[in-house]
Coordinates of N, CA and C in Angstrom, one line a residue:
X1 N 234.2 94.7 112.9 CA 234.6 95.5 111.7 C 235.3 96.1 112.4
X2 N 235.7 96.9 113.6 CA 236.1 98.2 114.1 C 237.4 97.9 114.3
X3 N 237.7 96.6 114.5 CA 239.5 96.1 114.6 C 239.8 95.8 113.6
X4 N 239.5 96.9 112.6 CA 239.9 96.4 111.1 C 239.8 97.6 110.7
X5 N 238.7 98.6 110.9 CA 238.9 100.3 110.3 C 238.3 100.9 111.5
X6 N 238.9 102.0 111.7 CA 238.9 103.0 112.8 C 237.5 103.6 112.6
X7 N 236.6 103.6 113.3 CA 235.5 104.5 113.1 C 235.5 106.2 112.9
X8 N 235.4 106.5 111.9 CA 235.0 107.9 111.1 C 234.6 108.8 112.3
X9 N 235.0 109.5 112.0 CA 234.5 111.2 112.6 C 232.9 111.5 111.8
X10 N 232.4 112.4 112.7 CA 230.7 112.8 111.5 C 231.1 113.5 110.5
X11 N 231.8 114.8 110.4 CA 232.0 115.0 109.2 C 232.6 114.8 108.5
X12 N 233.1 113.2 108.6 CA 233.9 112.5 107.2 C 232.5 112.1 106.8
X13 N 232.0 110.9 107.7 CA 230.6 110.2 107.7 C 229.7 111.1 106.3
X14 N 229.6 112.4 106.9 CA 228.7 113.1 106.2 C 228.9 113.4 105.1
X15 N 230.4 113.8 104.6 CA 230.8 114.0 103.4 C 230.6 112.1 102.7
X16 N 231.0 111.4 103.1 CA 230.8 109.9 102.3 C 229.4 109.9 102.4
X17 N 228.4 110.2 102.9 CA 227.0 110.3 102.5 C 226.3 111.2 101.2
X18 N 227.1 112.1 101.7 CA 226.8 112.7 100.5 C 227.4 112.9 99.1
X19 N 228.4 112.2 99.1 CA 228.9 112.0 98.1 C 228.2 110.9 97.2
X20 N 227.9 109.7 98.0 CA 226.9 108.5 97.6 C 225.8 108.9 97.1
X21 N 224.6 109.6 97.9 CA 223.7 109.7 97.0 C 223.6 110.4 96.6
X22 N 224.5 111.7 96.2 CA 224.5 113.0 95.5 C 224.6 112.1 93.9
X23 N 225.8 111.3 94.2 CA 226.0 110.4 92.7 C 224.8 109.9 92.4
X24 N 223.7 109.7 93.2 CA 222.6 108.6 92.5 C 221.6 109.6 92.2
X25 N 221.5 111.2 92.5 CA 220.3 111.7 92.3 C 220.9 112.9 91.1
X26 N 222.7 112.4 91.2 CA 223.3 113.3 89.9 C 222.8 112.2 88.9
X27 N 223.0 111.3 89.2 CA 222.9 110.2 87.5 C 221.9 110.1 87.9
X28 N 220.7 110.4 88.0 CA 218.8 109.7 88.0 C 218.2 110.9 87.2
X29 N 218.8 112.0 88.3 CA 218.0 113.1 87.0 C 219.1 113.4 85.6
X30 N 220.2 113.2 85.5 CA 220.2 113.1 84.6 C 220.2 112.4 82.9
X31 N 219.8 111.1 83.8 CA 218.7 110.2 82.7 C 217.7 110.5 82.6
X32 N 216.7 110.9 83.7 CA 215.1 111.1 83.6 C 215.2 112.4 82.4
X33 N 215.9 113.5 82.5 CA 216.1 114.6 81.5 C 216.2 114.5 80.6
X34 N 217.5 113.9 80.0 CA 217.6 112.9 78.3 C 216.6 112.3 77.9
X35 N 215.7 111.3 79.0 CA 214.9 110.4 78.4 C 213.5 111.3 77.5
X36 N 213.8 112.8 78.4 CA 212.6 113.7 78.2 C 213.4 114.5 76.8
X37 N 214.5 114.7 76.7 CA 215.3 115.5 75.6 C 215.7 116.9 75.8
X38 N 215.9 116.9 77.4 CA 216.7 117.7 78.4 C 217.3 117.9 78.7
X39 N 218.8 118.6 77.6 CA 220.1 118.6 78.1 C 220.8 119.6 78.9
X40 N 220.8 119.0 80.1 CA 220.9 120.0 81.2 C 221.8 119.2 82.5
X41 N 223.4 120.5 82.9 CA 223.5 119.3 83.4 C 223.7 119.3 85.0
X42 N 223.9 118.0 85.9 CA 223.7 118.0 86.6 C 224.7 117.9 87.6
X43 N 224.9 118.8 88.6 CA 226.2 118.6 89.2 C 225.7 118.3 90.9
X44 N 226.3 117.7 91.5 CA 226.3 117.4 93.2 C 228.0 117.5 93.5
X45 N 227.5 118.4 94.6 CA 228.5 119.3 95.4 C 228.8 118.6 96.9
X46 N 230.0 118.2 97.1 CA 230.1 118.2 98.8 C 230.7 119.5 99.3
X47 N 229.3 119.9 100.4 CA 229.4 120.9 100.7 C 229.9 121.1 102.4
X48 N 230.0 122.3 102.4 CA 230.2 122.4 104.2 C 229.9 123.4 104.5
X49 N 228.9 123.4 105.6 CA 228.4 124.0 106.6 C 229.0 124.4 107.8
X50 N 229.2 126.3 107.8 CA 229.8 126.6 108.9 C 228.8 126.9 110.0
X51 N 229.2 126.6 111.1 CA 228.8 126.9 112.1 C 229.8 127.4 113.6
X52 N 228.8 128.0 114.2 CA 229.6 128.9 115.5 C 230.1 127.6 116.5
X53 N 231.3 127.8 117.0 CA 232.2 127.1 117.7 C 231.4 127.6 119.6
X54 N 230.7 128.4 119.5 CA 230.5 128.9 120.5 C 228.7 128.9 120.6
X55 N 228.0 128.3 119.7 CA 227.4 127.7 119.4 C 226.5 127.0 120.6
X56 N 225.1 127.0 121.7 CA 224.9 126.2 123.1 C 224.6 125.3 122.4
X57 N 224.4 124.9 121.2 CA 224.0 123.6 121.3 C 225.2 122.7 121.5
X58 N 226.2 123.0 122.2 CA 227.7 121.8 121.5 C 227.4 121.6 123.2
X59 N 226.8 122.4 123.5 CA 226.4 121.8 125.1 C 225.6 121.2 125.7
X60 N 224.7 121.3 124.4 CA 223.6 120.6 125.3 C 222.9 119.8 123.7
X61 N 223.5 118.4 123.8 CA 223.5 117.6 122.3 C 221.9 116.6 122.2
X62 N 221.6 116.9 121.4 CA 220.0 116.6 121.2 C 219.9 115.6 119.6
X63 N 220.2 115.6 118.7 CA 220.0 115.2 117.7 C 220.6 113.4 117.6
X64 N 219.7 113.0 117.5 CA 220.1 110.7 118.0 C 220.4 110.6 115.9
X65 N 221.7 110.1 116.8 CA 222.0 109.2 115.3 C 222.5 108.0 115.3
X66 N 222.6 107.3 114.7 CA 223.5 105.7 114.7 C 222.0 104.5 115.4
X67 N 222.8 103.4 115.7 CA 222.0 102.6 115.6 C 221.3 102.4 117.2
X68 N 220.3 101.7 117.6 CA 220.0 101.6 118.6 C 220.5 100.5 119.6
X69 N 220.9 101.0 120.7 CA 221.5 100.1 121.8 C 221.2 99.5 122.8
X70 N 221.4 98.9 123.7 CA 221.1 98.1 125.1 C 222.0 99.5 126.1
X71 N 221.1 99.7 127.3 CA 221.7 100.2 128.3 C 223.0 99.8 128.5
X72 N 223.6 98.5 128.6 CA 224.3 98.4 129.1 C 225.1 99.0 128.2
X73 N 225.2 98.6 126.7 CA 226.2 99.2 125.9 C 226.0 100.6 125.7
X74 N 225.0 101.3 126.1 CA 225.2 103.0 126.2 C 226.2 102.9 127.1
X75 N 226.0 102.5 128.3 CA 227.2 103.1 129.1 C 229.0 102.7 128.8
X76 N 228.0 101.5 128.2 CA 229.8 101.0 127.7 C 230.7 102.2 126.9
X77 N 229.7 102.5 126.0 CA 229.9 103.8 124.7 C 230.3 105.1 125.5
X78 N 229.5 105.4 126.6 CA 229.6 106.8 127.2 C 231.0 106.7 128.1
X79 N 231.3 105.2 128.6 CA 232.4 105.3 129.4 C 233.4 105.0 128.5
X80 N 234.0 104.5 127.3 CA 234.8 103.8 126.1 C 235.2 104.9 125.3
X81 N 234.1 105.7 125.2 CA 234.3 106.6 123.9 C 233.6 107.9 123.8
X82 N 233.5 108.1 125.1 CA 232.7 109.4 125.5 C 231.7 110.1 125.0
X83 N 230.6 109.5 124.3 CA 229.4 109.3 123.8 C 228.5 109.8 124.5
X84 N 227.4 110.7 124.3 CA 226.6 110.9 125.5 C 225.2 110.3 124.7
X85 N 224.9 109.5 125.5 CA 223.7 108.6 125.4 C 222.1 108.9 126.1
X86 N 221.0 108.9 124.9 CA 219.8 109.3 125.5 C 219.1 107.6 125.0
X87 N 218.1 107.4 126.0 CA 216.9 107.0 125.1 C 215.9 107.3 124.2
X88 N 215.6 106.6 123.0 CA 214.8 107.1 122.3 C 213.9 106.1 121.8
X89 N 212.4 106.9 121.2 CA 211.3 106.3 121.2 C 210.9 105.0 121.7
X90 N 211.6 104.6 123.2 CA 211.2 103.9 123.3 C 211.8 102.1 123.3
X91 N 212.8 102.3 122.0 CA 213.2 100.9 121.6 C 214.9 101.5 121.9
X92 N 215.6 101.8 122.9 CA 217.1 101.6 123.3 C 217.2 102.8 123.3
X93 N 218.8 103.2 123.2 CA 219.5 104.1 123.5 C 220.3 104.3 122.5
X94 N 220.5 105.6 121.8 CA 221.1 106.5 121.0 C 222.0 107.1 121.2
X95 N 223.0 107.6 120.7 CA 224.0 108.5 120.8 C 223.1 109.8 120.4
X96 N 223.7 111.1 120.7 CA 222.7 112.1 120.7 C 224.2 113.1 120.4
X97 N 223.7 113.9 119.6 CA 225.3 115.0 119.0 C 224.1 116.3 119.0
X98 N 225.4 117.6 118.7 CA 224.8 118.9 118.8 C 224.3 119.0 117.8
X99 N 223.4 119.7 117.0 CA 222.7 120.5 116.4 C 222.8 122.1 116.0
X100 N 224.1 122.7 116.1 CA 224.1 124.2 115.7 C 223.3 123.9 114.7
X101 N 223.2 126.2 114.6 CA 222.8 126.5 113.4 C 223.7 126.7 112.5
X102 N 223.3 126.6 111.0 CA 223.9 127.0 109.9 C 224.0 128.8 109.8
X103 N 225.1 128.6 109.9 CA 225.6 130.5 109.4 C 225.6 130.4 108.1
X104 N 226.3 129.6 107.1 CA 226.8 130.0 105.9 C 226.9 128.9 105.0
X105 N 226.7 128.5 104.2 CA 227.6 127.1 103.5 C 228.9 127.4 102.6
X106 N 229.8 127.1 102.9 CA 230.9 127.6 102.6 C 231.4 127.7 101.0
X107 N 230.4 126.7 100.1 CA 230.5 126.2 98.8 C 229.9 127.4 97.9
X108 N 229.4 128.3 98.4 CA 228.1 129.7 98.0 C 228.4 130.1 96.8
X109 N 229.9 130.6 96.5 CA 229.7 131.7 94.9 C 230.1 130.2 94.1
X110 N 230.4 129.1 94.2 CA 231.1 127.9 93.3 C 229.6 127.3 93.3
X111 N 228.6 127.1 94.1 CA 227.1 126.9 93.8 C 226.7 127.9 92.8
X112 N 226.9 129.0 93.3 CA 225.9 130.5 92.6 C 226.6 130.4 90.8
X113 N 228.1 129.7 90.7 CA 228.5 130.1 89.4 C 227.8 128.7 88.2
X114 N 228.1 127.8 89.0 CA 226.8 126.3 88.3 C 225.5 127.2 88.3
X115 N 225.0 127.5 89.0 CA 223.8 127.4 89.0 C 223.6 128.9 87.5
X116 N 224.4 129.9 87.6 CA 224.5 130.7 86.3 C 224.8 130.1 85.1
X117 N 225.3 128.7 85.3 CA 225.8 128.2 84.0 C 224.5 127.2 83.3
X118 N 223.2 127.4 84.4 CA 222.6 126.2 83.9 C 222.8 125.4 83.9
X119 N 223.3 124.8 85.4 CA 223.6 122.9 85.7 C 222.2 123.2 87.3
X120 N 221.9 122.4 87.3 CA 220.8 121.7 88.3 C 221.9 121.1 89.3
X121 N 221.7 121.7 90.7 CA 222.9 121.2 91.8 C 222.1 121.3 92.6
X122 N 222.7 120.0 93.1 CA 222.5 118.8 94.4 C 223.7 119.7 95.5
X123 N 223.1 120.2 96.7 CA 224.1 120.8 97.4 C 223.4 120.6 98.9
X124 N 224.3 120.8 100.1 CA 224.6 121.0 101.3 C 223.3 119.5 102.0
X125 N 223.4 118.4 101.2 CA 222.7 117.7 101.1 C 222.9 117.0 103.2
X126 N 221.8 116.7 103.5 CA 222.1 116.4 104.8 C 222.4 117.4 106.1
X127 N 222.2 118.3 105.6 CA 222.5 119.5 106.0 C 223.8 120.2 106.4
X128 N 224.4 119.2 105.4 CA 226.1 119.6 105.3 C 226.8 119.3 106.1
X129 N 227.8 119.4 105.3 CA 229.1 118.9 106.5 C 229.4 120.0 107.6
X130 N 229.1 119.7 108.8 CA 229.3 121.2 109.9 C 231.0 121.1 110.3
X131 N 231.4 122.8 109.9 CA 232.5 123.0 110.3 C 232.9 124.7 110.7
X132 N 233.8 125.0 111.5 CA 234.2 125.8 112.2 C 235.1 126.6 111.5
X133 N 235.2 127.7 111.6 CA 236.0 128.7 110.7 C 237.0 129.2 111.3
X134 N 238.3 129.0 111.8 CA 239.2 129.5 112.7 C 240.2 130.7 111.9
X135 N 241.4 130.5 112.8 CA 242.5 132.0 112.3 C 242.5 131.6 110.8
X136 N 242.5 132.7 110.1 CA 242.7 132.8 108.5 C 242.2 131.9 107.7
X137 N 240.9 131.8 108.4 CA 239.9 131.5 107.8 C 240.1 129.6 107.3
X138 N 241.2 128.9 108.3 CA 241.1 128.1 108.8 C 239.9 127.1 108.8
X139 N 239.2 126.0 107.8 CA 238.2 125.3 107.8 C 238.6 123.9 109.1
X140 N 237.9 123.4 109.7 CA 237.8 121.7 110.6 C 236.6 121.5 110.9
X141 N 236.4 120.1 110.4 CA 235.5 119.3 110.9 C 234.8 119.2 111.9
X142 N 233.7 119.3 112.3 CA 232.9 119.4 113.6 C 232.2 117.7 114.1
X143 N 231.6 117.7 115.1 CA 230.9 116.5 115.6 C 230.0 117.1 116.1
X144 N 228.9 116.7 114.9 CA 227.9 117.5 115.0 C 226.9 117.2 113.4
X145 N 225.6 117.9 113.7 CA 224.5 117.4 112.3 C 223.5 118.7 112.6
X146 N 223.9 119.0 111.0 CA 223.3 120.6 111.2 C 221.6 120.0 110.5
X147 N 220.5 120.6 110.6 CA 219.4 120.3 110.6 C 219.4 120.7 108.9
X148 N 218.7 119.7 108.0 CA 218.8 120.0 106.5 C 218.1 120.9 106.3
X149 N 216.6 121.5 106.9 CA 215.7 122.4 106.9 C 216.5 123.5 106.9
X150 N 217.3 124.1 108.2 CA 217.7 125.4 108.2 C 218.6 125.6 107.3
X151 N 219.4 124.5 106.4 CA 220.5 124.6 105.7 C 219.8 124.9 104.8
X152 N 219.0 124.4 103.9 CA 218.2 125.0 103.0 C 217.7 126.0 102.8
X153 N 217.5 126.7 103.8 CA 217.1 128.3 104.0 C 218.1 128.9 103.6
X154 N 219.4 128.6 104.4 CA 220.5 129.6 104.4 C 221.2 129.4 103.1
X155 N 221.1 128.2 102.4 CA 221.2 128.3 101.1 C 220.1 128.8 100.0
X156 N 219.1 128.9 100.1 CA 218.3 129.5 99.4 C 218.7 131.0 99.5
X157 N 218.4 132.0 100.8 CA 218.6 133.4 100.6 C 219.9 133.6 100.2
X158 N 221.1 132.7 100.1 CA 222.7 133.1 99.8 C 222.2 133.5 97.9
X159 N 221.6 132.0 97.7 CA 221.1 132.1 96.2 C 220.6 132.9 95.2
X160 N 219.8 133.7 96.3 CA 218.5 134.6 95.6 C 217.2 133.8 95.3
X161 N 217.1 132.7 95.6 CA 216.3 131.5 95.2 C 214.4 132.2 95.0
X162 N 213.8 132.1 93.9 CA 212.7 132.0 93.8 C 211.7 132.1 95.1
X163 N 211.5 130.4 95.7 CA 210.9 129.8 95.9 C 211.9 128.8 97.0
X164 N 211.3 128.2 98.4 CA 211.9 127.2 99.4 C 211.1 126.7 99.3
X165 N 211.3 124.9 98.9 CA 210.4 124.0 98.2 C 210.8 123.3 99.2
X166 N 210.5 122.7 100.9 CA 210.6 121.9 101.4 C 209.7 120.1 101.3
X167 N 210.9 119.6 101.2 CA 210.0 118.1 100.7 C 209.8 117.4 101.9
X168 N 208.6 116.7 102.4 CA 209.2 115.5 103.3 C 207.7 114.5 103.3
X169 N 207.4 113.8 103.6 CA 206.5 112.7 103.9 C 204.8 112.9 104.5
X170 N 204.5 114.4 104.4 CA 202.9 114.8 104.5 C 203.3 115.6 103.6
X171 N 201.6 115.6 103.1 CA 201.6 116.8 102.0 C 200.7 118.2 102.5
X172 N 201.0 118.1 103.9 CA 200.6 119.5 104.2 C 201.2 119.5 105.8
X173 N 201.1 121.0 106.3 CA 201.6 121.2 107.8 C 200.3 121.1 108.1
X174 N 200.4 120.2 109.5 CA 198.8 120.1 110.5 C 199.0 120.8 111.5
X175 N 197.7 121.2 111.9 CA 197.3 121.3 113.1 C 197.1 120.3 114.0
X176 N 197.3 120.6 115.9 CA 196.5 119.8 116.3 C 197.2 118.6 115.9
X177 N 198.5 118.2 115.3 CA 198.8 117.3 114.9 C 198.5 115.7 116.1
X178 N 197.8 114.9 115.0 CA 197.5 113.3 116.5 C 196.4 113.2 117.3
X179 N 195.7 114.6 116.9 CA 194.4 114.6 117.9 C 193.4 114.5 116.9
X180 N 192.0 114.4 117.2 CA 190.7 114.5 116.5 C 190.6 115.6 115.9
X181 N 190.8 116.9 116.4 CA 191.2 118.1 116.1 C 191.9 118.6 114.6
X182 N 193.0 117.5 114.2 CA 193.6 117.8 113.1 C 193.2 118.0 112.3
X183 N 194.2 119.8 111.5 CA 193.1 119.6 110.4 C 195.0 120.0 109.5
X184 N 194.7 120.5 108.4 CA 196.0 120.7 107.2 C 195.6 122.5 107.2
X185 N 197.0 122.9 106.8 CA 197.1 124.5 106.3 C 197.3 124.1 105.4
X186 N 196.8 125.2 104.5 CA 196.9 125.4 103.0 C 197.7 126.7 103.0
X187 N 197.2 128.2 102.4 CA 197.9 129.3 102.2 C 198.2 129.5 103.9
X188 N 198.5 130.4 104.1 CA 198.6 131.3 105.8 C 199.9 131.7 105.6
X189 N 199.5 133.3 106.3 CA 200.8 134.4 106.3 C 201.9 133.8 107.1
X190 N 203.3 134.4 107.2 CA 203.9 134.1 108.2 C 203.8 135.0 109.9
X191 N 202.7 135.8 109.9 CA 202.2 136.0 111.2 C 201.4 135.2 112.1
X192 N 200.4 134.7 111.1 CA 199.6 133.5 111.3 C 200.4 132.4 112.0
X193 N 201.4 131.7 110.7 CA 202.2 130.8 111.0 C 202.6 131.1 112.1
X194 N 203.5 131.8 112.8 CA 204.4 132.6 113.9 C 203.2 132.3 115.3
X195 N 202.1 132.2 115.1 CA 201.5 132.7 116.4 C 201.1 130.7 116.7
X196 N 201.0 129.7 115.8 CA 201.1 128.6 115.5 C 202.3 128.6 116.9
X197 N 203.0 128.8 116.0 CA 204.7 128.2 116.5 C 204.8 128.5 118.1
X198 N 204.1 129.7 118.5 CA 204.1 130.1 119.6 C 203.5 129.0 120.6
X199 N 202.0 128.7 120.1 CA 201.2 127.9 120.8 C 202.2 126.3 120.9
X200 N 202.9 126.4 120.0 CA 204.0 124.8 120.3 C 203.2 123.2 119.0
X201 N 202.6 123.8 118.5 CA 201.8 122.8 117.4 C 202.9 122.2 116.6
X202 N 204.2 122.7 116.5 CA 205.1 122.1 115.7 C 206.5 121.5 116.7
X203 N 206.8 120.2 116.3 CA 207.4 119.4 117.2 C 208.8 119.9 116.4
X204 N 209.9 119.7 117.5 CA 211.1 119.8 117.2 C 211.6 119.3 116.9
X205 N 211.6 117.8 116.2 CA 212.2 116.7 115.9 C 211.4 116.4 114.4
X206 N 210.8 116.9 114.4 CA 209.7 116.7 112.9 C 209.4 118.4 112.1
X207 N 208.0 118.6 112.1 CA 207.8 119.8 111.7 C 208.5 121.0 112.0
X208 N 209.1 121.5 113.4 CA 209.4 122.6 113.7 C 210.3 123.3 112.9
X209 N 211.8 122.3 112.7 CA 212.6 122.8 112.1 C 212.1 123.5 110.5
X210 N 211.1 122.6 109.9 CA 210.7 123.1 108.3 C 209.9 124.1 108.8
X211 N 209.3 124.4 109.2 CA 208.4 125.7 109.5 C 209.3 126.6 109.9
X212 N 210.7 126.6 110.2 CA 211.4 127.9 111.1 C 211.9 128.3 109.9
X213 N 212.8 127.1 108.7 CA 213.2 127.3 108.1 C 212.7 128.1 106.8
X214 N 211.1 128.0 106.7 CA 210.2 128.4 105.9 C 209.8 130.4 106.4
X215 N 209.8 130.1 107.7 CA 209.7 131.7 108.2 C 210.9 131.9 108.1
X216 N 212.3 131.8 107.9 CA 213.2 132.8 107.9 C 213.9 133.1 106.3
X217 N 212.8 132.0 105.2 CA 213.0 133.0 104.0 C 211.6 133.7 103.9
X218 N 211.0 133.3 103.9 CA 210.3 134.6 103.6 C 210.1 135.7 104.4
X219 N 210.6 135.7 105.7 CA 210.3 136.8 105.9 C 211.5 137.6 105.4
X220 N 212.9 137.1 105.1 CA 213.9 137.6 104.8 C 213.8 138.1 103.4
X221 N 213.3 137.4 102.4 CA 213.3 137.4 101.0 C 211.6 138.3 100.5
X222 N 210.5 137.8 101.6 CA 209.4 138.2 100.8 C 208.9 137.8 99.9
X223 N 209.2 136.3 100.0 CA 209.0 135.6 98.7 C 208.1 134.3 99.6
X224 N 207.6 133.2 99.1 CA 207.0 132.3 99.7 C 208.1 130.9 99.8
X225 N 207.6 129.8 100.8 CA 208.1 128.9 100.7 C 206.9 128.2 101.5
X226 N 206.9 126.5 100.2 CA 205.8 125.1 100.3 C 206.5 124.3 101.3
X227 N 206.1 123.7 101.9 CA 205.9 122.4 102.8 C 205.0 121.8 102.1
X228 N 205.7 120.4 101.8 CA 204.4 119.3 101.1 C 205.3 118.1 100.8
X229 N 205.0 117.1 100.4 CA 205.6 115.9 99.9 C 205.8 116.1 98.4
X230 N 207.1 115.1 98.6 CA 207.5 114.6 97.1 C 206.6 114.4 96.2
X231 N 205.4 113.7 96.1 CA 204.8 113.0 95.0 C 203.9 114.8 94.8
X232 N 203.6 115.7 95.8 CA 202.7 117.0 95.4 C 203.8 117.8 94.7
X233 N 205.5 117.4 94.7 CA 206.0 119.0 94.7 C 205.5 119.3 93.4
X234 N 205.4 119.1 92.2 CA 205.0 119.7 90.9 C 204.2 120.8 91.3
X235 N 202.9 120.5 91.4 CA 201.3 120.7 92.5 C 201.8 122.1 93.1
X236 N 202.5 121.8 94.0 CA 203.3 122.7 94.5 C 203.3 124.0 94.4
X237 N 205.0 123.5 93.5 CA 205.4 124.9 92.6 C 204.3 125.7 92.1
X238 N 203.1 125.0 91.6 CA 201.8 125.6 90.4 C 201.0 126.4 91.7
X239 N 201.0 126.4 93.0 CA 200.2 126.2 93.4 C 199.1 126.0 94.2
X240 N 199.5 124.6 93.8 CA 197.7 124.1 93.6 C 197.6 122.9 95.4
X241 N 198.7 122.8 95.9 CA 198.7 121.8 96.9 C 200.5 122.3 98.0
X242 N 200.0 122.0 99.1 CA 200.7 121.6 99.8 C 200.7 122.8 100.8
X243 N 201.6 123.1 101.7 CA 201.5 124.3 102.9 C 202.4 125.5 102.8
X244 N 201.3 126.4 101.7 CA 202.1 128.1 101.5 C 202.1 128.8 102.0
X245 N 203.9 129.5 102.5 CA 203.4 130.3 103.3 C 203.9 131.6 102.6
X246 N 203.4 132.9 103.0 CA 202.9 134.1 102.2 C 203.8 134.8 103.7
X247 N 204.1 136.3 102.6 CA 205.2 137.3 103.2 C 203.2 137.7 104.2

């Protein structure tokens, strides 16, 4: 296929994915709301997230993307396309790209206007399309993947959200994960949770960014954040489930 269609840069692929999944969420939510007699517009926004071109992440790519390949294919990709390839999960090699810190959501003013008009807004999908801001505010897409949880915190702060709710595939944050001492966290303060972060309870590739995003939001707003599973979302908002981080 690549001899017919040129490979797309990551920022373009991110925009394509945002549009595709945003459309599915927008339509599904609209249909469900109408089935319940609720007339509210649902809007998905193709969202750019500004990152700093000097972010050290660009010198140390860590985020795996794309398919698993053999060691031989990895060497070919490194030589032919300049990719950085690393072994991943014992299943082969994958390309790794930078994961810089999100600075701001470019479309925040528009998202704020949509929220004020009563819309349900789907935004910053996949962490947002990473862009750098140059002279005269000129935006340029970059080859990177922004962490979705950290972008969620940046957007929640920008729109003055009442609650940051991070949904994942487990109902609670765990201490001593994967060991006989494993236990779930219910309510916890930021100071207590930061102590566990320093003890390295939360892996960078899984729960770490979710905890980090929650701490950022709670510290800066004095409001709560909750980490839980999709199936527990309603109960978590009501304070009956999940890991709730308090000021």
